[in-house]
């Protein structure tokens, strides 16, 4: 495993030496922590940073990073990964290898091989996307699993939830796949809320308060759900590969001023679409029922936050109130429901 | 076979759980199944989480709820057997531990009212397990012995 990572590092250095004019260097703040991102290959840089653009920041004055990301484009630079050539046509196959102490994690996909060195807080790897670019779930949520481990190492487990906020007060939108997180969060964005994510949020508890950190500025919908958001149609990236299931929208490109980096969490809501219903309705919910809706899909997935994620969500639910949101056909009524939740929390 | 003298402990290697408002939410991290149990079930899970013996848990249930001791014992054993079958607890032999002594009625006061009893129920949810059947969750990540703030990631300028 060490040899694999060392090989990737050497290849990155080689790509950087051979193609210095193609090096892109950008800085971000992930959950407020400084991150350096370098890519050798301008298209690759664009693919990876597009969903992270709302977290761009100035370079830290002391030159120290909590995460250093170093990627190169094998096609653009002509420097192949040490493991051999990558596929011409992408598929959904993936392998994850871990060192015995879990300090090194290598994620190999059809068109990329990327490693996380948890001790050195470094991600290094390469990709060789074709003319159509990466698969949409990689474009919309780049490096998601490896970033998830990094966030967890920094006590910010990524929870399977969306987050919107009004005047800095956030409502976490939980639920399993298909519950309506993306619809609820985007409906709220269009209703004037700030947007922090539709299905992955970093959860940070400090001194009895909880802050949600945005990870990606994208939203992904099934096409039949996207049909309800005409304001987004000009910004949709449509499926390009056979295994692309959901189009993606980069909301910082459409609503730059309303995509936020973090917000204090004031309440949690779990949506549920009710067929035949026109409007939306909110009910108080028990913390246990809400935990049951949110936790399993947050906790149980490859390289997921496990116990830390469950504990984080449980502690959040012990602190802030929970609600269930019955949504109907008229999604324009959803923002008002979340406003009522925030008013109720403010009044209590 | 589980008896009131059985020593049963939570399967901490594969199971994560939280207790909220008397209800236990339990997740099997190895296969994605998850569970909830409230009321008497929540009390039993809470007692096991504290390391109590089954005998102590049976007495605790009979103290809290309007149920005779034998019925409580039968239901606790049956419930814990279900937990064992779901791999949420492990059976570690027998014990005669007496951690819980029923609270005696205070002199001059009537016995505390016990709550209405309903047999413990373990609600099981397999949707995540079904989804992960083809792509099982990996063993949990080991923590590392370092703290943020002292990165060593700069290989170059």
Short mmCIF file of C-alpha atoms in Angstrom, two decimals:
data_model
loop_
_atom_site.label_atom_id
_atom_site.label_comp_id
_atom_site.label_asym_id
_atom_site.label_seq_id
_atom_site.Cartn_x
_atom_site.Cartn_y
_atom_site.Cartn_z
CA UNK A 1 0.00 0.00 0.00
CA UNK A 2 2.84 2.37 0.87
CA UNK A 3 4.37 1.56 -2.50
CA UNK A 4 1.13 2.40 -4.29
CA UNK A 5 0.89 5.79 -2.63
CA UNK A 6 4.59 6.48 -3.17
CA UNK A 7 4.11 5.63 -6.83
CA UNK A 8 1.22 8.10 -7.10
CA UNK A 9 3.31 10.81 -5.47
CA UNK A 10 6.19 10.21 -7.86
CA UNK A 11 3.87 10.27 -10.84
CA UNK A 12 2.29 13.53 -9.66
CA UNK A 13 5.73 15.10 -9.33
CA UNK A 14 6.61 13.89 -12.81
CA UNK A 15 3.39 15.32 -14.26
CA UNK A 16 4.09 18.63 -12.54
CA UNK A 17 7.65 18.79 -13.90
CA UNK A 18 6.60 17.89 -17.43
CA UNK A 19 3.56 20.20 -17.59
CA UNK A 20 4.19 23.21 -15.36
CA UNK A 21 1.92 25.38 -17.49
CA UNK A 22 -1.03 23.14 -16.77
CA UNK A 23 -0.83 23.36 -13.01
CA UNK A 24 -3.86 24.91 -11.31
CA UNK A 25 -3.61 25.84 -7.63
CA UNK A 26 -6.69 26.82 -5.63
CA UNK A 27 -7.36 27.16 -1.91
CA UNK A 28 -10.48 26.24 -0.01
CA UNK A 29 -11.84 26.15 3.50
CA UNK A 30 -13.54 22.85 4.32
CA UNK A 31 -15.43 23.24 7.61
CA UNK A 32 -13.30 26.32 8.11
CA UNK A 33 -10.02 24.41 7.72
CA UNK A 34 -7.44 25.44 5.09
CA UNK A 35 -7.11 23.16 2.07
CA UNK A 36 -4.77 23.38 -0.90
CA UNK A 37 -5.90 21.89 -4.17
CA UNK A 38 -3.51 21.40 -7.06
CA UNK A 39 -4.38 19.78 -10.35
CA UNK A 40 -2.13 19.21 -13.35
CA UNK A 41 -4.63 19.58 -16.15
CA UNK A 42 -7.06 22.45 -16.41
CA UNK A 43 -10.07 20.34 -17.32
CA UNK A 44 -9.45 18.04 -14.40
CA UNK A 45 -9.15 21.04 -12.11
CA UNK A 46 -12.51 22.27 -13.34
CA UNK A 47 -14.20 18.89 -12.94
CA UNK A 48 -13.07 18.45 -9.34
CA UNK A 49 -13.41 22.01 -8.09
CA UNK A 50 -16.75 22.85 -9.63
CA UNK A 51 -18.83 21.42 -6.76
CA UNK A 52 -16.45 22.98 -4.22
CA UNK A 53 -16.23 26.48 -5.68
CA UNK A 54 -18.36 28.06 -2.94
CA UNK A 55 -15.67 27.11 -0.42
CA UNK A 56 -12.81 28.88 -2.22
CA UNK A 57 -10.62 30.99 0.03
CA UNK A 58 -7.38 32.89 0.19
CA UNK A 59 -4.17 30.95 0.73
CA UNK A 60 -3.42 30.68 4.47
CA UNK A 61 -0.73 33.10 5.56
CA UNK A 62 1.32 30.46 7.35
CA UNK A 63 1.31 28.10 4.37
CA UNK A 64 -0.10 25.24 6.46
CA UNK A 65 -3.01 23.11 5.28
CA UNK A 66 -5.21 20.63 7.02
CA UNK A 67 -5.58 18.90 3.67
CA UNK A 68 -3.39 18.93 0.59
CA UNK A 69 -4.99 17.59 -2.60
CA UNK A 70 -2.68 16.76 -5.52
CA UNK A 71 -4.20 15.34 -8.71
CA UNK A 72 -3.03 14.99 -12.27
CA UNK A 73 -4.77 14.31 -15.55
CA UNK A 74 -3.23 11.17 -17.04
CA UNK A 75 -4.63 11.93 -20.51
CA UNK A 76 -3.61 15.57 -20.59
CA UNK A 77 -0.11 15.07 -19.19
CA UNK A 78 0.69 11.69 -20.72
CA UNK A 79 1.80 10.45 -17.31
CA UNK A 80 -0.06 7.24 -16.50
CA UNK A 81 -0.81 6.05 -12.98
CA UNK A 82 1.67 3.47 -11.68
CA UNK A 83 -1.06 0.80 -11.59
CA UNK A 84 -1.46 0.87 -15.37
CA UNK A 85 -3.75 2.62 -17.85
CA UNK A 86 -7.24 3.72 -16.91
CA UNK A 87 -10.38 2.76 -18.80
CA UNK A 88 -11.53 4.60 -21.89
CA UNK A 89 -15.20 4.19 -20.98
CA UNK A 90 -16.32 4.76 -17.39
CA UNK A 91 -18.31 2.28 -15.37
CA UNK A 92 -19.47 2.12 -11.77
CA UNK A 93 -16.97 -0.49 -10.62
CA UNK A 94 -14.89 0.56 -7.69
CA UNK A 95 -12.35 -0.98 -5.35
CA UNK A 96 -11.23 0.38 -2.04
CA UNK A 97 -8.03 -0.87 -0.46
CA UNK A 98 -6.92 0.01 3.08
CA UNK A 99 -3.62 -0.44 4.82
CA UNK A 100 -3.78 -2.65 7.94
CA UNK A 101 -3.85 0.41 10.21
CA UNK A 102 -6.33 2.25 7.91
CA UNK A 103 -3.87 5.13 7.58
CA UNK A 104 -3.85 4.74 3.80
CA UNK A 105 -6.94 4.33 1.65
CA UNK A 106 -6.79 3.86 -2.10
CA UNK A 107 -9.95 4.21 -4.14
CA UNK A 108 -9.67 2.78 -7.65
CA UNK A 109 -12.38 3.49 -10.20
CA UNK A 110 -12.54 2.90 -13.91
CA UNK A 111 -11.08 6.32 -14.75
CA UNK A 112 -9.28 7.36 -11.59
CA UNK A 113 -7.09 6.09 -8.80
CA UNK A 114 -6.86 8.33 -5.77
CA UNK A 115 -5.33 7.77 -2.36
CA UNK A 116 -5.84 9.37 1.02
CA UNK A 117 -2.95 9.43 3.46
CA UNK A 118 -4.80 10.12 6.70
CA UNK A 119 -1.68 10.86 8.78
CA UNK A 120 -0.21 13.28 6.30
CA UNK A 121 -3.65 14.70 5.45
CA UNK A 122 -2.95 14.36 1.79
CA UNK A 123 -4.98 13.18 -1.18
CA UNK A 124 -2.98 12.23 -4.27
CA UNK A 125 -4.09 10.60 -7.45
CA UNK A 126 -4.92 10.80 -11.07
CA UNK A 127 -7.86 10.66 -13.40
CA UNK A 128 -8.30 10.18 -17.13
CA UNK A 129 -11.79 11.34 -17.99
CA UNK A 130 -12.74 11.26 -21.63
CA UNK A 131 -14.33 14.03 -23.65
CA UNK A 132 -17.57 13.59 -21.75
CA UNK A 133 -15.95 14.17 -18.41
CA UNK A 134 -16.49 12.13 -15.26
CA UNK A 135 -19.60 10.28 -14.25
CA UNK A 136 -22.16 12.76 -12.94
CA UNK A 137 -22.08 11.49 -9.37
CA UNK A 138 -18.30 12.03 -9.38
CA UNK A 139 -18.73 15.48 -10.93
CA UNK A 140 -21.43 16.46 -8.44
CA UNK A 141 -19.79 15.00 -5.32
CA UNK A 142 -16.04 14.78 -6.14
CA UNK A 143 -13.82 12.74 -3.83
CA UNK A 144 -16.85 12.24 -1.59
CA UNK A 145 -15.78 9.10 0.23
CA UNK A 146 -12.16 10.12 0.80
CA UNK A 147 -13.24 13.59 1.89
CA UNK A 148 -15.74 11.91 4.19
CA UNK A 149 -12.91 10.11 5.96
CA UNK A 150 -10.91 13.35 6.22
CA UNK A 151 -13.91 15.19 7.66
CA UNK A 152 -14.48 12.37 10.15
CA UNK A 153 -10.83 12.51 11.22
CA UNK A 154 -11.48 16.18 12.00
CA UNK A 155 -14.57 15.39 14.11
CA UNK A 156 -16.95 16.57 11.41
CA UNK A 157 -18.85 13.44 10.33
CA UNK A 158 -20.68 13.78 7.02
CA UNK A 159 -24.36 13.14 7.54
CA UNK A 160 -26.80 12.04 4.86
CA UNK A 161 -28.87 15.19 5.01
CA UNK A 162 -29.40 18.52 3.33
CA UNK A 163 -29.18 21.93 4.99
CA UNK A 164 -30.75 25.31 4.35
CA UNK A 165 -30.60 28.43 6.46
CA UNK A 166 -32.37 31.74 6.94
CA UNK A 167 -30.32 34.53 8.59
CA UNK A 168 -27.73 31.98 9.71
CA UNK A 169 -30.29 29.67 11.38
CA UNK A 170 -30.18 26.28 9.73
CA UNK A 171 -32.74 23.53 9.26
CA UNK A 172 -31.20 20.12 8.66
CA UNK A 173 -33.25 18.13 6.15
CA UNK A 174 -32.87 14.40 6.78
CA UNK A 175 -34.27 11.15 5.48
CA UNK A 176 -33.29 8.19 3.36
CA UNK A 177 -32.94 8.26 -0.42
CA UNK A 178 -36.15 9.43 -2.05
CA UNK A 179 -37.51 11.16 1.05
CA UNK A 180 -37.40 14.55 -0.66
CA UNK A 181 -34.22 16.14 0.66
CA UNK A 182 -33.17 17.57 -2.69
CA UNK A 183 -36.66 18.83 -3.50
CA UNK A 184 -37.04 20.41 -0.06
CA UNK A 185 -33.63 22.10 -0.01
CA UNK A 186 -33.88 23.45 -3.55
CA UNK A 187 -37.47 24.62 -3.03
CA UNK A 188 -36.20 26.53 0.00
CA UNK A 189 -33.32 28.03 -2.00
CA UNK A 190 -35.82 29.28 -4.54
CA UNK A 191 -37.92 30.58 -1.64
CA UNK A 192 -35.07 32.76 -0.38
CA UNK A 193 -33.18 30.44 1.98
CA UNK A 194 -29.43 29.99 1.84
CA UNK A 195 -28.40 26.59 0.48
CA UNK A 196 -25.72 24.41 2.04
CA UNK A 197 -26.33 21.02 0.46
CA UNK A 198 -28.91 18.47 -0.59
CA UNK A 199 -27.56 15.21 0.77
CA UNK A 200 -24.20 15.55 2.56
CA UNK A 201 -23.54 17.95 5.40
CA UNK A 202 -20.65 18.08 7.85
CA UNK A 203 -21.90 18.06 11.44
CA UNK A 204 -19.82 19.77 14.10
CA UNK A 205 -20.83 20.02 17.74
CA UNK A 206 -19.12 22.63 19.89
CA UNK A 207 -20.17 23.57 23.38
CA UNK A 208 -23.71 22.28 23.09
CA UNK A 209 -24.35 23.96 19.74
CA UNK A 210 -24.23 22.34 16.34
CA UNK A 211 -22.97 23.78 13.10
CA UNK A 212 -23.64 22.31 9.67
CA UNK A 213 -20.86 22.70 7.11
CA UNK A 214 -21.52 22.66 3.41
CA UNK A 215 -19.49 20.13 1.46
CA UNK A 216 -20.77 20.41 -2.12
CA UNK A 217 -22.79 23.13 -3.85
CA UNK A 218 -24.47 20.66 -6.18
CA UNK A 219 -27.91 19.08 -6.14
CA UNK A 220 -28.85 15.89 -7.93
CA UNK A 221 -32.40 14.93 -8.89
CA UNK A 222 -34.16 12.34 -10.89
CA UNK A 223 -35.35 14.04 -14.06
CA UNK A 224 -39.03 13.83 -13.13
CA UNK A 225 -38.34 15.82 -9.95
CA UNK A 226 -36.14 18.35 -11.75
CA UNK A 227 -39.13 19.10 -13.97
CA UNK A 228 -40.63 21.09 -11.09
CA UNK A 229 -37.73 23.55 -10.98
CA UNK A 230 -37.78 25.51 -14.22
CA UNK A 231 -35.39 28.11 -12.73
CA UNK A 232 -32.71 25.43 -12.70
CA UNK A 233 -33.14 24.11 -16.25
CA UNK A 234 -30.56 26.44 -17.84
CA UNK A 235 -27.97 25.15 -15.36
CA UNK A 236 -28.58 21.41 -15.58
CA UNK A 237 -25.72 19.09 -16.52
CA UNK A 238 -27.54 16.27 -18.23
CA UNK A 239 -26.48 12.61 -18.13
CA UNK A 240 -23.63 11.88 -20.49
CA UNK A 241 -22.73 8.30 -19.73
CA UNK A 242 -24.79 5.13 -19.76
CA UNK A 243 -24.53 4.77 -16.00
CA UNK A 244 -25.41 8.38 -15.14
CA UNK A 245 -28.71 8.26 -13.25
CA UNK A 246 -29.34 11.79 -12.04
CA UNK A 247 -28.63 15.13 -13.67
CA UNK A 248 -26.67 17.57 -11.54
CA UNK A 249 -27.03 21.28 -10.96
CA UNK A 250 -24.29 23.45 -9.48
CA UNK A 251 -26.27 25.87 -7.41
CA UNK A 252 -23.39 28.27 -6.83
CA UNK A 253 -23.43 28.88 -10.59
CA UNK A 254 -27.13 29.72 -10.54
CA UNK A 255 -27.47 31.42 -7.12
CA UNK A 256 -23.94 32.33 -6.05
CA UNK A 257 -25.03 34.76 -3.35
CA UNK A 258 -27.24 32.19 -1.61
CA UNK A 259 -24.90 29.23 -1.33
CA UNK A 260 -23.37 29.35 2.15
CA UNK A 261 -20.45 27.61 3.80
CA UNK A 262 -21.89 26.97 7.25
CA UNK A 263 -24.86 27.64 9.51
CA UNK A 264 -25.89 26.95 13.10
CA UNK A 265 -28.51 24.19 13.15
CA UNK A 266 -31.72 25.25 14.85
CA UNK A 267 -34.00 22.36 13.91
CA UNK A 268 -34.20 19.08 12.03
CA UNK A 269 -36.94 18.14 9.58
CA UNK A 270 -37.66 14.90 7.76
CA UNK A 271 -39.77 15.33 4.60
CA UNK A 272 -42.23 12.83 3.21
CA UNK A 273 -44.15 13.26 0.01
CA UNK A 274 -47.87 12.58 0.34
CA UNK A 275 -49.49 11.70 -2.99
CA UNK A 276 -52.66 13.59 -3.76
CA UNK A 277 -51.84 16.35 -1.30
CA UNK A 278 -51.55 19.90 -2.58
CA UNK A 279 -49.80 21.84 0.18
CA UNK A 280 -47.26 21.07 2.88
CA UNK A 281 -47.69 20.56 6.59
CA UNK A 282 -45.33 20.37 9.54
CA UNK A 283 -45.70 18.28 12.72
CA UNK A 284 -43.42 17.96 15.74
CA UNK A 285 -41.59 14.63 15.66
CA UNK A 286 -39.86 12.58 18.31
CA UNK A 287 -36.10 12.63 18.45
CA UNK A 288 -36.05 8.83 18.26
CA UNK A 289 -38.20 8.69 15.12
CA UNK A 290 -36.03 11.35 13.52
CA UNK A 291 -32.85 9.48 14.41
CA UNK A 292 -34.35 6.37 12.85
CA UNK A 293 -34.98 8.32 9.62
CA UNK A 294 -31.59 9.97 9.39
CA UNK A 295 -29.01 7.74 10.99
CA UNK A 296 -28.95 4.47 9.04
CA UNK A 297 -28.17 5.96 5.63
CA UNK A 298 -25.67 8.36 7.26
CA UNK A 299 -23.83 5.70 9.15
CA UNK A 300 -23.87 2.54 7.08
CA UNK A 301 -22.11 3.03 3.82
CA UNK A 302 -18.55 2.24 2.73
CA UNK A 303 -16.08 4.44 4.61
CA UNK A 304 -19.04 6.03 6.41
CA UNK A 305 -18.84 7.77 9.79
CA UNK A 306 -20.16 4.75 11.74
CA UNK A 307 -20.50 5.24 15.48
CA UNK A 308 -19.27 8.81 15.39
CA UNK A 309 -21.98 9.68 12.89
CA UNK A 310 -24.70 8.04 14.95
CA UNK A 311 -23.50 9.71 18.11
CA UNK A 312 -23.26 13.11 16.40
CA UNK A 313 -26.79 12.95 15.05
CA UNK A 314 -28.17 11.68 18.37
CA UNK A 315 -26.51 14.51 20.27
CA UNK A 316 -27.89 17.00 17.75
CA UNK A 317 -31.40 15.61 18.23
CA UNK A 318 -31.05 15.87 21.99
CA UNK A 319 -30.32 19.57 21.50
CA UNK A 320 -32.66 20.87 18.79
CA UNK A 321 -36.31 20.06 18.01
CA UNK A 322 -37.38 17.66 15.27
CA UNK A 323 -40.25 17.91 12.84
CA UNK A 324 -41.81 15.87 10.09
CA UNK A 325 -42.76 17.66 6.88
CA UNK A 326 -45.54 16.31 4.72
CA UNK A 327 -45.04 17.72 1.25
CA UNK A 328 -47.55 17.84 -1.55
CA UNK A 329 -47.68 18.76 -5.20
CA UNK A 330 -47.18 22.50 -4.58
CA UNK A 331 -43.55 22.68 -3.54
CA UNK A 332 -43.64 26.50 -3.35
CA UNK A 333 -45.29 26.07 0.04
CA UNK A 334 -42.31 24.24 1.52
CA UNK A 335 -40.22 27.35 2.41
CA UNK A 336 -43.07 28.78 4.48
CA UNK A 337 -43.20 25.56 6.49
CA UNK A 338 -39.51 25.80 7.32
CA UNK A 339 -39.97 29.47 8.19
CA UNK A 340 -42.70 28.43 10.63
CA UNK A 341 -40.31 25.91 12.16
CA UNK A 342 -37.67 28.60 12.65
CA UNK A 343 -40.24 31.01 14.12
CA UNK A 344 -41.41 28.32 16.51
CA UNK A 345 -37.86 27.54 17.59
CA UNK A 346 -37.08 31.24 18.06
CA UNK A 347 -40.18 31.67 20.21
CA UNK A 348 -39.46 28.70 22.49
CA UNK B 1 -29.95 -21.02 25.30
CA UNK B 2 -30.73 -17.80 27.16
CA UNK B 3 -31.88 -18.09 30.76
CA UNK B 4 -32.35 -15.45 33.48
CA UNK B 5 -28.87 -16.40 34.71
CA UNK B 6 -27.28 -15.73 31.33
CA UNK B 7 -24.62 -13.08 30.99
CA UNK B 8 -25.40 -11.09 27.88
CA UNK B 9 -23.39 -8.14 26.60
CA UNK B 10 -23.85 -5.78 23.71
CA UNK B 11 -22.03 -6.67 20.49
CA UNK B 12 -19.94 -3.52 20.63
CA UNK B 13 -17.73 -4.56 17.78
CA UNK B 14 -20.48 -4.49 15.17
CA UNK B 15 -23.35 -2.59 16.74
CA UNK B 16 -23.88 1.11 17.43
CA UNK B 17 -26.84 2.33 19.43
CA UNK B 18 -28.31 5.43 20.98
CA UNK B 19 -31.05 5.89 23.54
CA UNK B 20 -33.41 8.80 23.04
CA UNK B 21 -36.53 9.48 25.11
CA UNK B 22 -36.76 5.89 26.28
CA UNK B 23 -36.35 4.41 22.81
CA UNK B 24 -33.25 2.59 21.65
CA UNK B 25 -32.12 2.98 18.04
CA UNK B 26 -29.71 0.21 17.14
CA UNK B 27 -27.67 -0.20 13.97
CA UNK B 28 -25.78 -3.29 12.92
CA UNK B 29 -22.80 -1.74 11.19
CA UNK B 30 -21.78 -5.06 9.68
CA UNK B 31 -24.88 -5.69 7.60
CA UNK B 32 -26.91 -2.45 7.61
CA UNK B 33 -29.95 -3.76 9.50
CA UNK B 34 -31.32 -1.31 12.01
CA UNK B 35 -33.83 -1.55 14.82
CA UNK B 36 -35.90 0.39 17.26
CA UNK B 37 -37.38 -0.65 20.56
CA UNK B 38 -39.33 1.50 22.97
CA UNK B 39 -41.05 1.03 26.30
CA UNK B 40 -40.06 -2.24 27.95
CA UNK B 41 -37.67 -3.00 25.10
CA UNK B 42 -35.93 0.33 25.66
CA UNK B 43 -35.55 -0.45 29.36
CA UNK B 44 -34.08 -3.88 28.63
CA UNK B 45 -31.59 -2.47 26.10
CA UNK B 46 -30.64 0.30 28.53
CA UNK B 47 -30.02 -2.22 31.31
CA UNK B 48 -27.87 -4.41 29.05
CA UNK B 49 -25.94 -1.32 27.99
CA UNK B 50 -25.22 -0.66 31.68
CA UNK B 51 -23.87 -4.18 32.00
CA UNK B 52 -26.71 -5.49 34.14
CA UNK B 53 -27.41 -9.19 34.34
CA UNK B 54 -30.61 -10.58 32.90
CA UNK B 55 -31.83 -11.46 36.37
CA UNK B 56 -31.42 -7.84 37.41
CA UNK B 57 -33.13 -6.68 34.23
CA UNK B 58 -36.09 -9.01 34.85
CA UNK B 59 -36.49 -7.59 38.37
CA UNK B 60 -36.19 -4.04 37.02
CA UNK B 61 -38.94 -4.62 34.47
CA UNK B 62 -41.21 -6.19 37.10
CA UNK B 63 -40.60 -3.19 39.34
CA UNK B 64 -41.34 -0.58 36.67
CA UNK B 65 -44.31 -2.24 34.97
CA UNK B 66 -47.54 -3.84 36.08
CA UNK B 67 -46.48 -7.39 35.27
CA UNK B 68 -45.83 -10.40 37.44
CA UNK B 69 -42.27 -11.50 37.82
CA UNK B 70 -42.64 -14.76 35.89
CA UNK B 71 -44.20 -13.07 32.88
CA UNK B 72 -41.49 -10.41 32.95
CA UNK B 73 -38.85 -13.11 33.05
CA UNK B 74 -40.36 -15.02 30.12
CA UNK B 75 -40.67 -11.88 28.00
CA UNK B 76 -37.19 -10.59 28.82
CA UNK B 77 -35.65 -13.94 27.92
CA UNK B 78 -37.63 -14.09 24.68
CA UNK B 79 -36.65 -10.52 23.76
CA UNK B 80 -32.98 -11.06 24.51
CA UNK B 81 -33.04 -14.26 22.50
CA UNK B 82 -34.27 -12.19 19.57
CA UNK B 83 -31.43 -9.70 20.13
CA UNK B 84 -29.02 -12.61 20.12
CA UNK B 85 -30.48 -14.01 16.89
CA UNK B 86 -29.99 -10.58 15.28
CA UNK B 87 -26.37 -10.55 16.46
CA UNK B 88 -26.96 -7.42 18.51
CA UNK B 89 -25.78 -9.05 21.75
CA UNK B 90 -23.50 -11.93 22.62
CA UNK B 91 -24.02 -14.66 25.21
CA UNK B 92 -21.10 -14.97 27.58
CA UNK B 93 -21.99 -17.79 29.92
CA UNK B 94 -23.79 -17.56 33.23
CA UNK B 95 -23.65 -15.16 36.15
CA UNK B 96 -25.12 -14.75 39.57
CA UNK B 97 -24.54 -11.04 39.65
CA UNK B 98 -27.05 -9.10 41.75
CA UNK B 99 -26.53 -5.56 40.50
CA UNK B 100 -30.11 -4.42 40.80
CA UNK B 101 -32.08 -4.73 44.00
CA UNK B 102 -35.72 -3.81 43.74
CA UNK B 103 -36.31 -0.53 45.51
CA UNK B 104 -38.13 -1.23 48.78
CA UNK B 105 -41.37 0.63 49.42
CA UNK B 106 -40.66 3.58 51.71
CA UNK B 107 -42.23 3.34 55.16
CA UNK B 108 -45.52 5.22 55.41
CA UNK B 109 -45.91 5.64 51.64
CA UNK B 110 -47.92 3.47 49.26
CA UNK B 111 -46.01 1.36 46.69
CA UNK B 112 -45.03 3.37 43.59
CA UNK B 113 -47.54 2.96 40.75
CA UNK B 114 -46.20 0.73 38.06
CA UNK B 115 -46.76 1.60 34.43
CA UNK B 116 -49.07 -0.44 32.21
CA UNK B 117 -47.17 -3.33 30.67
CA UNK B 118 -46.75 -4.34 27.05
CA UNK B 119 -44.38 -7.07 25.95
CA UNK B 120 -41.12 -5.75 24.45
CA UNK B 121 -41.02 -5.52 20.68
CA UNK B 122 -37.96 -5.23 18.45
CA UNK B 123 -38.82 -3.44 15.20
CA UNK B 124 -36.38 -4.49 12.48
CA UNK B 125 -35.67 -2.59 9.27
CA UNK B 126 -33.86 -4.34 6.45
CA UNK B 127 -34.00 -1.75 3.64
CA UNK B 128 -30.38 -0.69 4.11
CA UNK B 129 -29.32 -4.31 4.50
CA UNK B 130 -31.04 -5.21 1.23
CA UNK B 131 -29.34 -2.30 -0.50
CA UNK B 132 -25.95 -3.26 0.87
CA UNK B 133 -26.31 -6.99 0.22
CA UNK B 134 -24.36 -6.68 -3.02
CA UNK B 135 -21.89 -4.17 -1.61
CA UNK B 136 -21.41 -4.92 2.06
CA UNK B 137 -20.27 -2.20 4.38
CA UNK B 138 -16.62 -2.32 5.21
CA UNK B 139 -15.33 -2.80 8.70
CA UNK B 140 -15.28 0.49 10.54
CA UNK B 141 -12.27 2.70 10.10
CA UNK B 142 -9.71 2.60 12.87
CA UNK B 143 -9.03 5.88 14.59
CA UNK B 144 -5.56 7.34 14.25
CA UNK B 145 -3.28 8.49 17.05
CA UNK B 146 -2.82 12.05 15.93
CA UNK B 147 -4.66 15.29 16.31
CA UNK B 148 -5.34 18.00 13.70
CA UNK B 149 -3.21 21.09 13.77
CA UNK B 150 0.17 19.51 13.08
CA UNK B 151 -0.05 18.47 9.45
CA UNK B 152 2.94 17.04 7.67
CA UNK B 153 1.58 17.23 4.18
CA UNK B 154 3.83 19.74 2.46
CA UNK B 155 6.16 17.83 0.20
CA UNK B 156 7.08 20.95 -1.68
CA UNK B 157 6.41 24.65 -1.75
#
